[in-house]
Amino acid sequence: MSIAHHIRNALQHASMIRRVADEGIKMRQDGQGSVFDLSLGNPLIEPPPAFYESMKQLLARGKTGLHRYMPNNGYPETRAAIAAWLRTDLDLPFTGQHVFLSVGAAGGINTLFKALLGPSEEVIFFAPYFVEYGFYTSNHGGLPVIVETNDEFQIDAESLRKAVTEKTRIVMINTPNNPTGVVYTAESLRNISEVLRDASTRYGRPIYLLNDTPYRRMVYDEYVDAQAPDPMHFYEHTIIATSFSKDLAIPGERIGYVAFSPQIEDIQEIDEAMAFCARILGFVNAPAWMQHLLPSLLDTQVDMSWYAKKRQRLLSFLRLTGYTCTTPKGAFYIYPKAPGGDDMAFYQELKRHRVLVVPGSGFGRAGYFRIAYCMNDETIDGALPAFAKAYETLHKPE
Ligand SMILES: Cc1ncc(COP(=O)(O)O)c(C=O)c1O
């Protein structure tokens, strides 16, 4: 069977994360011992008990009609519940119309791109980045433009300013970040908002700031509040795409939402466009069952101490061994420098010891590697000796 040329092309460049995960599947079957796979952001933690409790309560109510089509942008009561939650969280006047229920963050981003992007309009995102962004952009005829972050993975105004053109439609950030775990500082967010405000005035139409933020509620205690500022408080044309994949540990259930800043104009038209695009993309609506559960789960999330302990264990070990790591403030990834500087060589060396991580080249910044520590302790502890050996083999004394 012959597949489309551009898809064959895309497959060749497709996610390094998936390729590493496939490698893991092969290795687990090769009969040569355990594999310590730290490659995939698929949390092993179970959803919180409240998730199952809500399901039981919903079933016990014995209501009928729970599984039918609903308006394409979601049940009005679910939209209203999320809007009320956001009003408290962000102190901005959200209504249900500002909230669109989506098939995960990924479904939300694709629906939004379909609704906003004209042919060859540009979407800017920052390296290192979640690699699907390029594909999401080209899915809808857009052109990806990649801007580098600084050594701390924060955003510099000048680099962004140089990349913005009259064709820029969306600037996309991801805080807390995959793959680095960093949370954008107020300075980064101020830099972005100043550049975008200037450019929006210059070109006579808003450039939207999209915060892809499935890890939004996964900030470590010591960084919540002042150290984890929200982009909505910096820039009026901000949109959030988020999900419950990570903070409720239910990525397979495919539930999330897009929220538009109440300061964005034309919300009525955007709302209609989102509903239409969800329909013609074939999502039609976000899963009904999950939408029924959400209103009772908005204040529930997985226990962050499960992640905090793993983060601390890995950071202490890696730093003691000699690795250079930026401290992750949210999410469940660490993005250290590859000893010796060649992330592919480092990946191969770790693989020899049956440990899998994702090389930084897969995120558009070579010379680093990503550890996903959403795994059990046995996998993490089992991988530590290999990190020590690979460091010993590859690092070059200064
Ligand atoms: C940065 C980022 N964006 C989007 C997604 C997709 O999330 P969802 O499962 O909600 O579609 C992920 C999943 O790993 C992610 O890490």
Short mmCIF file of N, CA, C and O in Angstrom, two decimals, residues 54-136:
data_model
loop_
_atom_site.label_atom_id
_atom_site.label_comp_id
_atom_site.label_asym_id
_atom_site.label_seq_id
_atom_site.Cartn_x
_atom_site.Cartn_y
_atom_site.Cartn_z
N SER A 54 -15.80 9.50 41.70
CA SER A 54 -16.70 10.28 40.86
C SER A 54 -17.41 9.37 39.86
O SER A 54 -18.60 9.55 39.58
N MET A 55 -16.67 8.42 39.32
CA MET A 55 -17.29 7.48 38.36
C MET A 55 -18.40 6.71 39.05
O MET A 55 -19.50 6.57 38.50
N LYS A 56 -18.12 6.20 40.26
CA LYS A 56 -19.12 5.40 40.97
C LYS A 56 -20.35 6.24 41.24
O LYS A 56 -21.48 5.81 41.04
N GLN A 57 -20.12 7.49 41.69
CA GLN A 57 -21.27 8.35 42.01
C GLN A 57 -22.11 8.64 40.77
O GLN A 57 -23.33 8.65 40.82
N LEU A 58 -21.42 8.84 39.66
CA LEU A 58 -22.13 9.14 38.42
C LEU A 58 -22.99 7.94 38.01
O LEU A 58 -24.16 8.09 37.66
N LEU A 59 -22.41 6.76 38.12
CA LEU A 59 -23.17 5.55 37.78
C LEU A 59 -24.36 5.37 38.73
O LEU A 59 -25.46 5.03 38.29
N ALA A 60 -24.09 5.63 40.02
CA ALA A 60 -25.13 5.41 41.04
C ALA A 60 -26.33 6.31 40.80
O ALA A 60 -27.45 5.98 41.15
N ARG A 61 -26.09 7.47 40.21
CA ARG A 61 -27.20 8.40 39.97
C ARG A 61 -28.19 7.82 38.96
O ARG A 61 -29.34 8.26 38.87
N GLY A 62 -27.73 6.89 38.16
CA GLY A 62 -28.61 6.20 37.22
C GLY A 62 -29.23 7.11 36.17
O GLY A 62 -30.32 6.83 35.66
N LYS A 63 -28.53 8.20 35.85
CA LYS A 63 -29.08 9.12 34.84
C LYS A 63 -29.00 8.50 33.45
O LYS A 63 -28.06 7.76 33.15
N THR A 64 -29.95 8.82 32.61
CA THR A 64 -29.87 8.35 31.23
C THR A 64 -29.36 9.47 30.32
O THR A 64 -29.26 10.63 30.76
N GLY A 65 -29.03 9.13 29.11
CA GLY A 65 -28.64 10.14 28.12
C GLY A 65 -27.23 10.68 28.31
O GLY A 65 -26.90 11.75 27.80
N LEU A 66 -26.40 9.93 29.03
CA LEU A 66 -25.05 10.44 29.33
C LEU A 66 -24.07 10.28 28.17
O LEU A 66 -22.97 10.79 28.22
N HIS A 67 -24.48 9.54 27.16
CA HIS A 67 -23.50 9.16 26.14
C HIS A 67 -23.84 9.70 24.75
O HIS A 67 -23.33 9.21 23.76
N ARG A 68 -24.70 10.69 24.72
CA ARG A 68 -25.12 11.22 23.41
C ARG A 68 -24.17 12.31 22.92
O ARG A 68 -23.33 12.78 23.67
N TYR A 69 -24.36 12.72 21.66
CA TYR A 69 -23.66 13.92 21.19
C TYR A 69 -24.09 15.11 22.05
O TYR A 69 -25.20 15.12 22.61
N MET A 70 -23.23 16.08 22.14
CA MET A 70 -23.59 17.33 22.82
C MET A 70 -23.05 18.46 21.94
O MET A 70 -22.43 18.18 20.92
N PRO A 71 -23.25 19.73 22.29
CA PRO A 71 -22.66 20.79 21.45
C PRO A 71 -21.16 20.51 21.25
O PRO A 71 -20.48 20.04 22.17
N ASN A 72 -20.65 20.82 20.06
CA ASN A 72 -19.27 20.43 19.73
C ASN A 72 -18.23 21.03 20.68
O ASN A 72 -17.13 20.48 20.83
N ASN A 73 -18.55 22.15 21.30
CA ASN A 73 -17.55 22.73 22.21
C ASN A 73 -17.71 22.26 23.66
O ASN A 73 -17.01 22.73 24.54
N GLY A 74 -18.62 21.31 23.91
CA GLY A 74 -18.70 20.69 25.24
C GLY A 74 -20.03 20.95 25.93
O GLY A 74 -20.81 21.82 25.50
N TYR A 75 -20.31 20.19 26.99
CA TYR A 75 -21.53 20.40 27.78
C TYR A 75 -21.47 21.79 28.41
O TYR A 75 -20.45 22.13 29.04
N PRO A 76 -22.56 22.55 28.32
CA PRO A 76 -22.56 23.90 28.92
C PRO A 76 -22.19 23.86 30.41
O PRO A 76 -21.46 24.72 30.90
N GLU A 77 -22.67 22.82 31.14
CA GLU A 77 -22.38 22.81 32.59
C GLU A 77 -20.90 22.53 32.87
O GLU A 77 -20.33 23.04 33.83
N THR A 78 -20.26 21.73 31.99
CA THR A 78 -18.82 21.46 32.19
C THR A 78 -18.02 22.72 31.84
O THR A 78 -17.08 23.09 32.55
N ARG A 79 -18.41 23.37 30.78
CA ARG A 79 -17.72 24.62 30.40
C ARG A 79 -17.87 25.65 31.52
O ARG A 79 -16.89 26.33 31.88
N ALA A 80 -19.07 25.73 32.08
CA ALA A 80 -19.31 26.73 33.15
C ALA A 80 -18.49 26.38 34.39
O ALA A 80 -17.94 27.27 35.05
N ALA A 81 -18.40 25.08 34.70
CA ALA A 81 -17.64 24.68 35.90
C ALA A 81 -16.15 25.02 35.73
O ALA A 81 -15.51 25.53 36.66
N ILE A 82 -15.62 24.76 34.55
CA ILE A 82 -14.20 25.08 34.33
C ILE A 82 -14.00 26.60 34.35
O ILE A 82 -13.03 27.10 34.93
N ALA A 83 -14.94 27.33 33.76
CA ALA A 83 -14.83 28.80 33.76
C ALA A 83 -14.81 29.32 35.20
O ALA A 83 -14.02 30.21 35.55
N ALA A 84 -15.68 28.75 36.06
CA ALA A 84 -15.73 29.21 37.45
C ALA A 84 -14.40 28.91 38.14
O ALA A 84 -13.87 29.73 38.90
N TRP A 85 -13.86 27.73 37.84
CA TRP A 85 -12.59 27.34 38.46
C TRP A 85 -11.46 28.30 38.00
O TRP A 85 -10.65 28.76 38.80
N LEU A 86 -11.48 28.62 36.71
CA LEU A 86 -10.45 29.53 36.18
C LEU A 86 -10.61 30.95 36.73
O LEU A 86 -9.61 31.65 36.95
N ARG A 87 -11.85 31.36 36.96
CA ARG A 87 -12.08 32.70 37.53
C ARG A 87 -11.35 32.82 38.86
O ARG A 87 -10.71 33.82 39.15
N THR A 88 -11.46 31.75 39.67
CA THR A 88 -10.79 31.78 40.97
C THR A 88 -9.28 31.65 40.78
O THR A 88 -8.49 32.38 41.39
N ASP A 89 -8.88 30.75 39.92
CA ASP A 89 -7.45 30.48 39.76
C ASP A 89 -6.69 31.68 39.19
O ASP A 89 -5.59 32.00 39.63
N LEU A 90 -7.29 32.35 38.22
CA LEU A 90 -6.56 33.40 37.51
C LEU A 90 -7.10 34.80 37.78
O LEU A 90 -6.53 35.78 37.29
N ASP A 91 -8.20 34.87 38.52
CA ASP A 91 -8.79 36.16 38.83
C ASP A 91 -9.11 36.96 37.55
O ASP A 91 -8.82 38.16 37.46
N LEU A 92 -9.66 36.27 36.57
CA LEU A 92 -10.09 36.92 35.32
C LEU A 92 -11.53 36.47 35.05
O LEU A 92 -11.91 35.35 35.41
N PRO A 93 -12.33 37.32 34.38
CA PRO A 93 -13.78 37.04 34.28
C PRO A 93 -14.17 36.03 33.18
O PRO A 93 -14.87 36.35 32.24
N PHE A 94 -13.71 34.78 33.33
CA PHE A 94 -14.07 33.74 32.36
C PHE A 94 -15.56 33.43 32.44
O PHE A 94 -16.15 33.42 33.52
N THR A 95 -16.14 33.12 31.27
CA THR A 95 -17.49 32.52 31.24
C THR A 95 -17.34 31.21 30.45
O THR A 95 -16.28 30.95 29.85
N GLY A 96 -18.41 30.41 30.43
CA GLY A 96 -18.37 29.15 29.70
C GLY A 96 -17.93 29.31 28.25
O GLY A 96 -17.29 28.44 27.68
N GLN A 97 -18.25 30.46 27.67
CA GLN A 97 -17.91 30.67 26.26
C GLN A 97 -16.40 30.75 26.02
O GLN A 97 -15.94 30.55 24.90
N HIS A 98 -15.65 31.03 27.06
CA HIS A 98 -14.19 31.09 26.91
C HIS A 98 -13.54 29.72 26.99
O HIS A 98 -12.32 29.60 26.89
N VAL A 99 -14.34 28.68 27.24
CA VAL A 99 -13.77 27.34 27.47
C VAL A 99 -14.28 26.38 26.40
O VAL A 99 -15.49 26.29 26.17
N PHE A 100 -13.36 25.66 25.79
CA PHE A 100 -13.71 24.67 24.76
C PHE A 100 -13.17 23.32 25.22
O PHE A 100 -11.97 23.18 25.46
N LEU A 101 -14.05 22.35 25.37
CA LEU A 101 -13.62 21.01 25.81
C LEU A 101 -12.99 20.27 24.64
O LEU A 101 -13.58 20.23 23.55
N SER A 102 -11.80 19.67 24.87
CA SER A 102 -11.04 19.10 23.75
C SER A 102 -10.60 17.67 24.02
O SER A 102 -10.63 17.20 25.16
N VAL A 103 -10.18 17.04 22.94
CA VAL A 103 -9.66 15.67 23.02
C VAL A 103 -8.18 15.77 23.43
O VAL A 103 -7.28 15.73 22.59
N GLY A 104 -7.96 15.96 24.69
CA GLY A 104 -6.60 16.19 25.21
C GLY A 104 -6.09 17.56 24.78
O GLY A 104 -6.77 18.29 24.02
N ALA A 105 -4.89 17.91 25.26
CA ALA A 105 -4.28 19.17 24.83
C ALA A 105 -3.99 19.10 23.33
O ALA A 105 -4.19 20.08 22.60
N ALA A 106 -3.56 17.94 22.86
CA ALA A 106 -3.20 17.79 21.45
C ALA A 106 -4.41 18.06 20.55
O ALA A 106 -4.29 18.77 19.54
N GLY A 107 -5.56 17.54 20.92
CA GLY A 107 -6.77 17.79 20.13
C GLY A 107 -7.14 19.27 20.17
O GLY A 107 -7.59 19.84 19.17
N GLY A 108 -6.95 19.88 21.33
CA GLY A 108 -7.27 21.31 21.48
C GLY A 108 -6.36 22.16 20.60
O GLY A 108 -6.83 23.09 19.92
N ILE A 109 -5.08 21.83 20.58
CA ILE A 109 -4.13 22.64 19.78
C ILE A 109 -4.48 22.50 18.29
O ILE A 109 -4.51 23.48 17.54
N ASN A 110 -4.76 21.29 17.86
CA ASN A 110 -5.09 21.08 16.45
C ASN A 110 -6.38 21.79 16.06
O ASN A 110 -6.48 22.36 14.97
N THR A 111 -7.36 21.78 16.93
CA THR A 111 -8.62 22.47 16.64
C THR A 111 -8.37 23.98 16.54
O THR A 111 -8.85 24.66 15.63
N LEU A 112 -7.56 24.47 17.48
CA LEU A 112 -7.24 25.90 17.49
C LEU A 112 -6.47 26.30 16.23
O LEU A 112 -6.77 27.33 15.61
N PHE A 113 -5.47 25.51 15.87
CA PHE A 113 -4.69 25.83 14.67
C PHE A 113 -5.58 25.82 13.44
O PHE A 113 -5.46 26.67 12.56
N LYS A 114 -6.49 24.86 13.38
CA LYS A 114 -7.42 24.80 12.24
C LYS A 114 -8.24 26.10 12.19
O LYS A 114 -8.49 26.65 11.12
N ALA A 115 -8.65 26.56 13.37
CA ALA A 115 -9.51 27.74 13.42
C ALA A 115 -8.76 29.04 13.13
O ALA A 115 -9.32 29.97 12.56
N LEU A 116 -7.47 29.10 13.51
CA LEU A 116 -6.77 30.39 13.44
C LEU A 116 -5.82 30.55 12.26
O LEU A 116 -5.58 31.67 11.81
N LEU A 117 -5.24 29.44 11.80
CA LEU A 117 -4.12 29.58 10.87
C LEU A 117 -4.56 29.70 9.42
O LEU A 117 -5.28 28.83 8.92
N GLY A 118 -4.10 30.75 8.75
CA GLY A 118 -4.29 30.85 7.30
C GLY A 118 -3.12 30.17 6.60
O GLY A 118 -2.12 29.85 7.25
N PRO A 119 -3.22 29.97 5.27
CA PRO A 119 -2.14 29.29 4.55
C PRO A 119 -0.81 30.01 4.73
O PRO A 119 -0.74 31.23 4.60
N SER A 120 0.22 29.23 5.04
CA SER A 120 1.60 29.73 5.21
C SER A 120 1.77 30.77 6.31
O SER A 120 2.75 31.50 6.34
N GLU A 121 0.81 30.87 7.21
CA GLU A 121 1.04 31.73 8.37
C GLU A 121 1.97 31.00 9.35
O GLU A 121 2.04 29.76 9.35
N GLU A 122 2.67 31.80 10.14
CA GLU A 122 3.75 31.20 10.92
C GLU A 122 3.38 30.97 12.39
O GLU A 122 2.67 31.78 12.99
N VAL A 123 3.88 29.86 12.91
CA VAL A 123 3.75 29.55 14.33
C VAL A 123 5.17 29.48 14.89
O VAL A 123 5.99 28.69 14.42
N ILE A 124 5.44 30.33 15.87
CA ILE A 124 6.78 30.35 16.48
C ILE A 124 6.75 29.47 17.72
O ILE A 124 5.82 29.56 18.52
N PHE A 125 7.75 28.60 17.88
CA PHE A 125 7.94 27.94 19.17
C PHE A 125 9.42 27.86 19.51
O PHE A 125 10.27 28.17 18.68
N PHE A 126 9.70 27.48 20.76
CA PHE A 126 11.04 27.67 21.31
C PHE A 126 11.75 26.34 21.53
O PHE A 126 11.16 25.41 22.11
N ALA A 127 13.00 26.27 21.10
CA ALA A 127 13.79 25.04 21.28
C ALA A 127 14.45 25.06 22.65
O ALA A 127 14.92 26.12 23.08
N PRO A 128 14.52 23.91 23.33
CA PRO A 128 13.97 22.61 22.92
C PRO A 128 12.45 22.58 23.06
O PRO A 128 11.89 23.25 23.92
N TYR A 129 11.80 21.81 22.21
CA TYR A 129 10.33 21.83 22.15
C TYR A 129 9.77 20.41 21.99
O TYR A 129 10.46 19.50 21.55
N PHE A 130 8.49 20.28 22.32
CA PHE A 130 7.74 19.03 22.14
C PHE A 130 7.62 18.83 20.63
O PHE A 130 7.06 19.68 19.93
N VAL A 131 8.15 17.71 20.15
CA VAL A 131 8.43 17.62 18.71
C VAL A 131 7.18 17.60 17.84
O VAL A 131 7.23 17.96 16.66
N GLU A 132 6.03 17.26 18.43
CA GLU A 132 4.82 17.23 17.60
C GLU A 132 4.39 18.63 17.13
O GLU A 132 3.60 18.75 16.20
N TYR A 133 4.92 19.68 17.75
CA TYR A 133 4.49 21.04 17.38
C TYR A 133 4.64 21.30 15.88
O TYR A 133 3.80 21.94 15.27
N GLY A 134 5.75 20.84 15.31
CA GLY A 134 5.99 21.06 13.88
C GLY A 134 4.90 20.40 13.05
O GLY A 134 4.39 20.99 12.08
N PHE A 135 4.52 19.20 13.45
CA PHE A 135 3.48 18.48 12.70
C PHE A 135 2.11 19.11 12.90
O PHE A 135 1.33 19.23 11.97
N TYR A 136 1.82 19.52 14.14
CA TYR A 136 0.53 20.17 14.39
C TYR A 136 0.41 21.42 13.49
O TYR A 136 -0.66 21.71 12.96
#
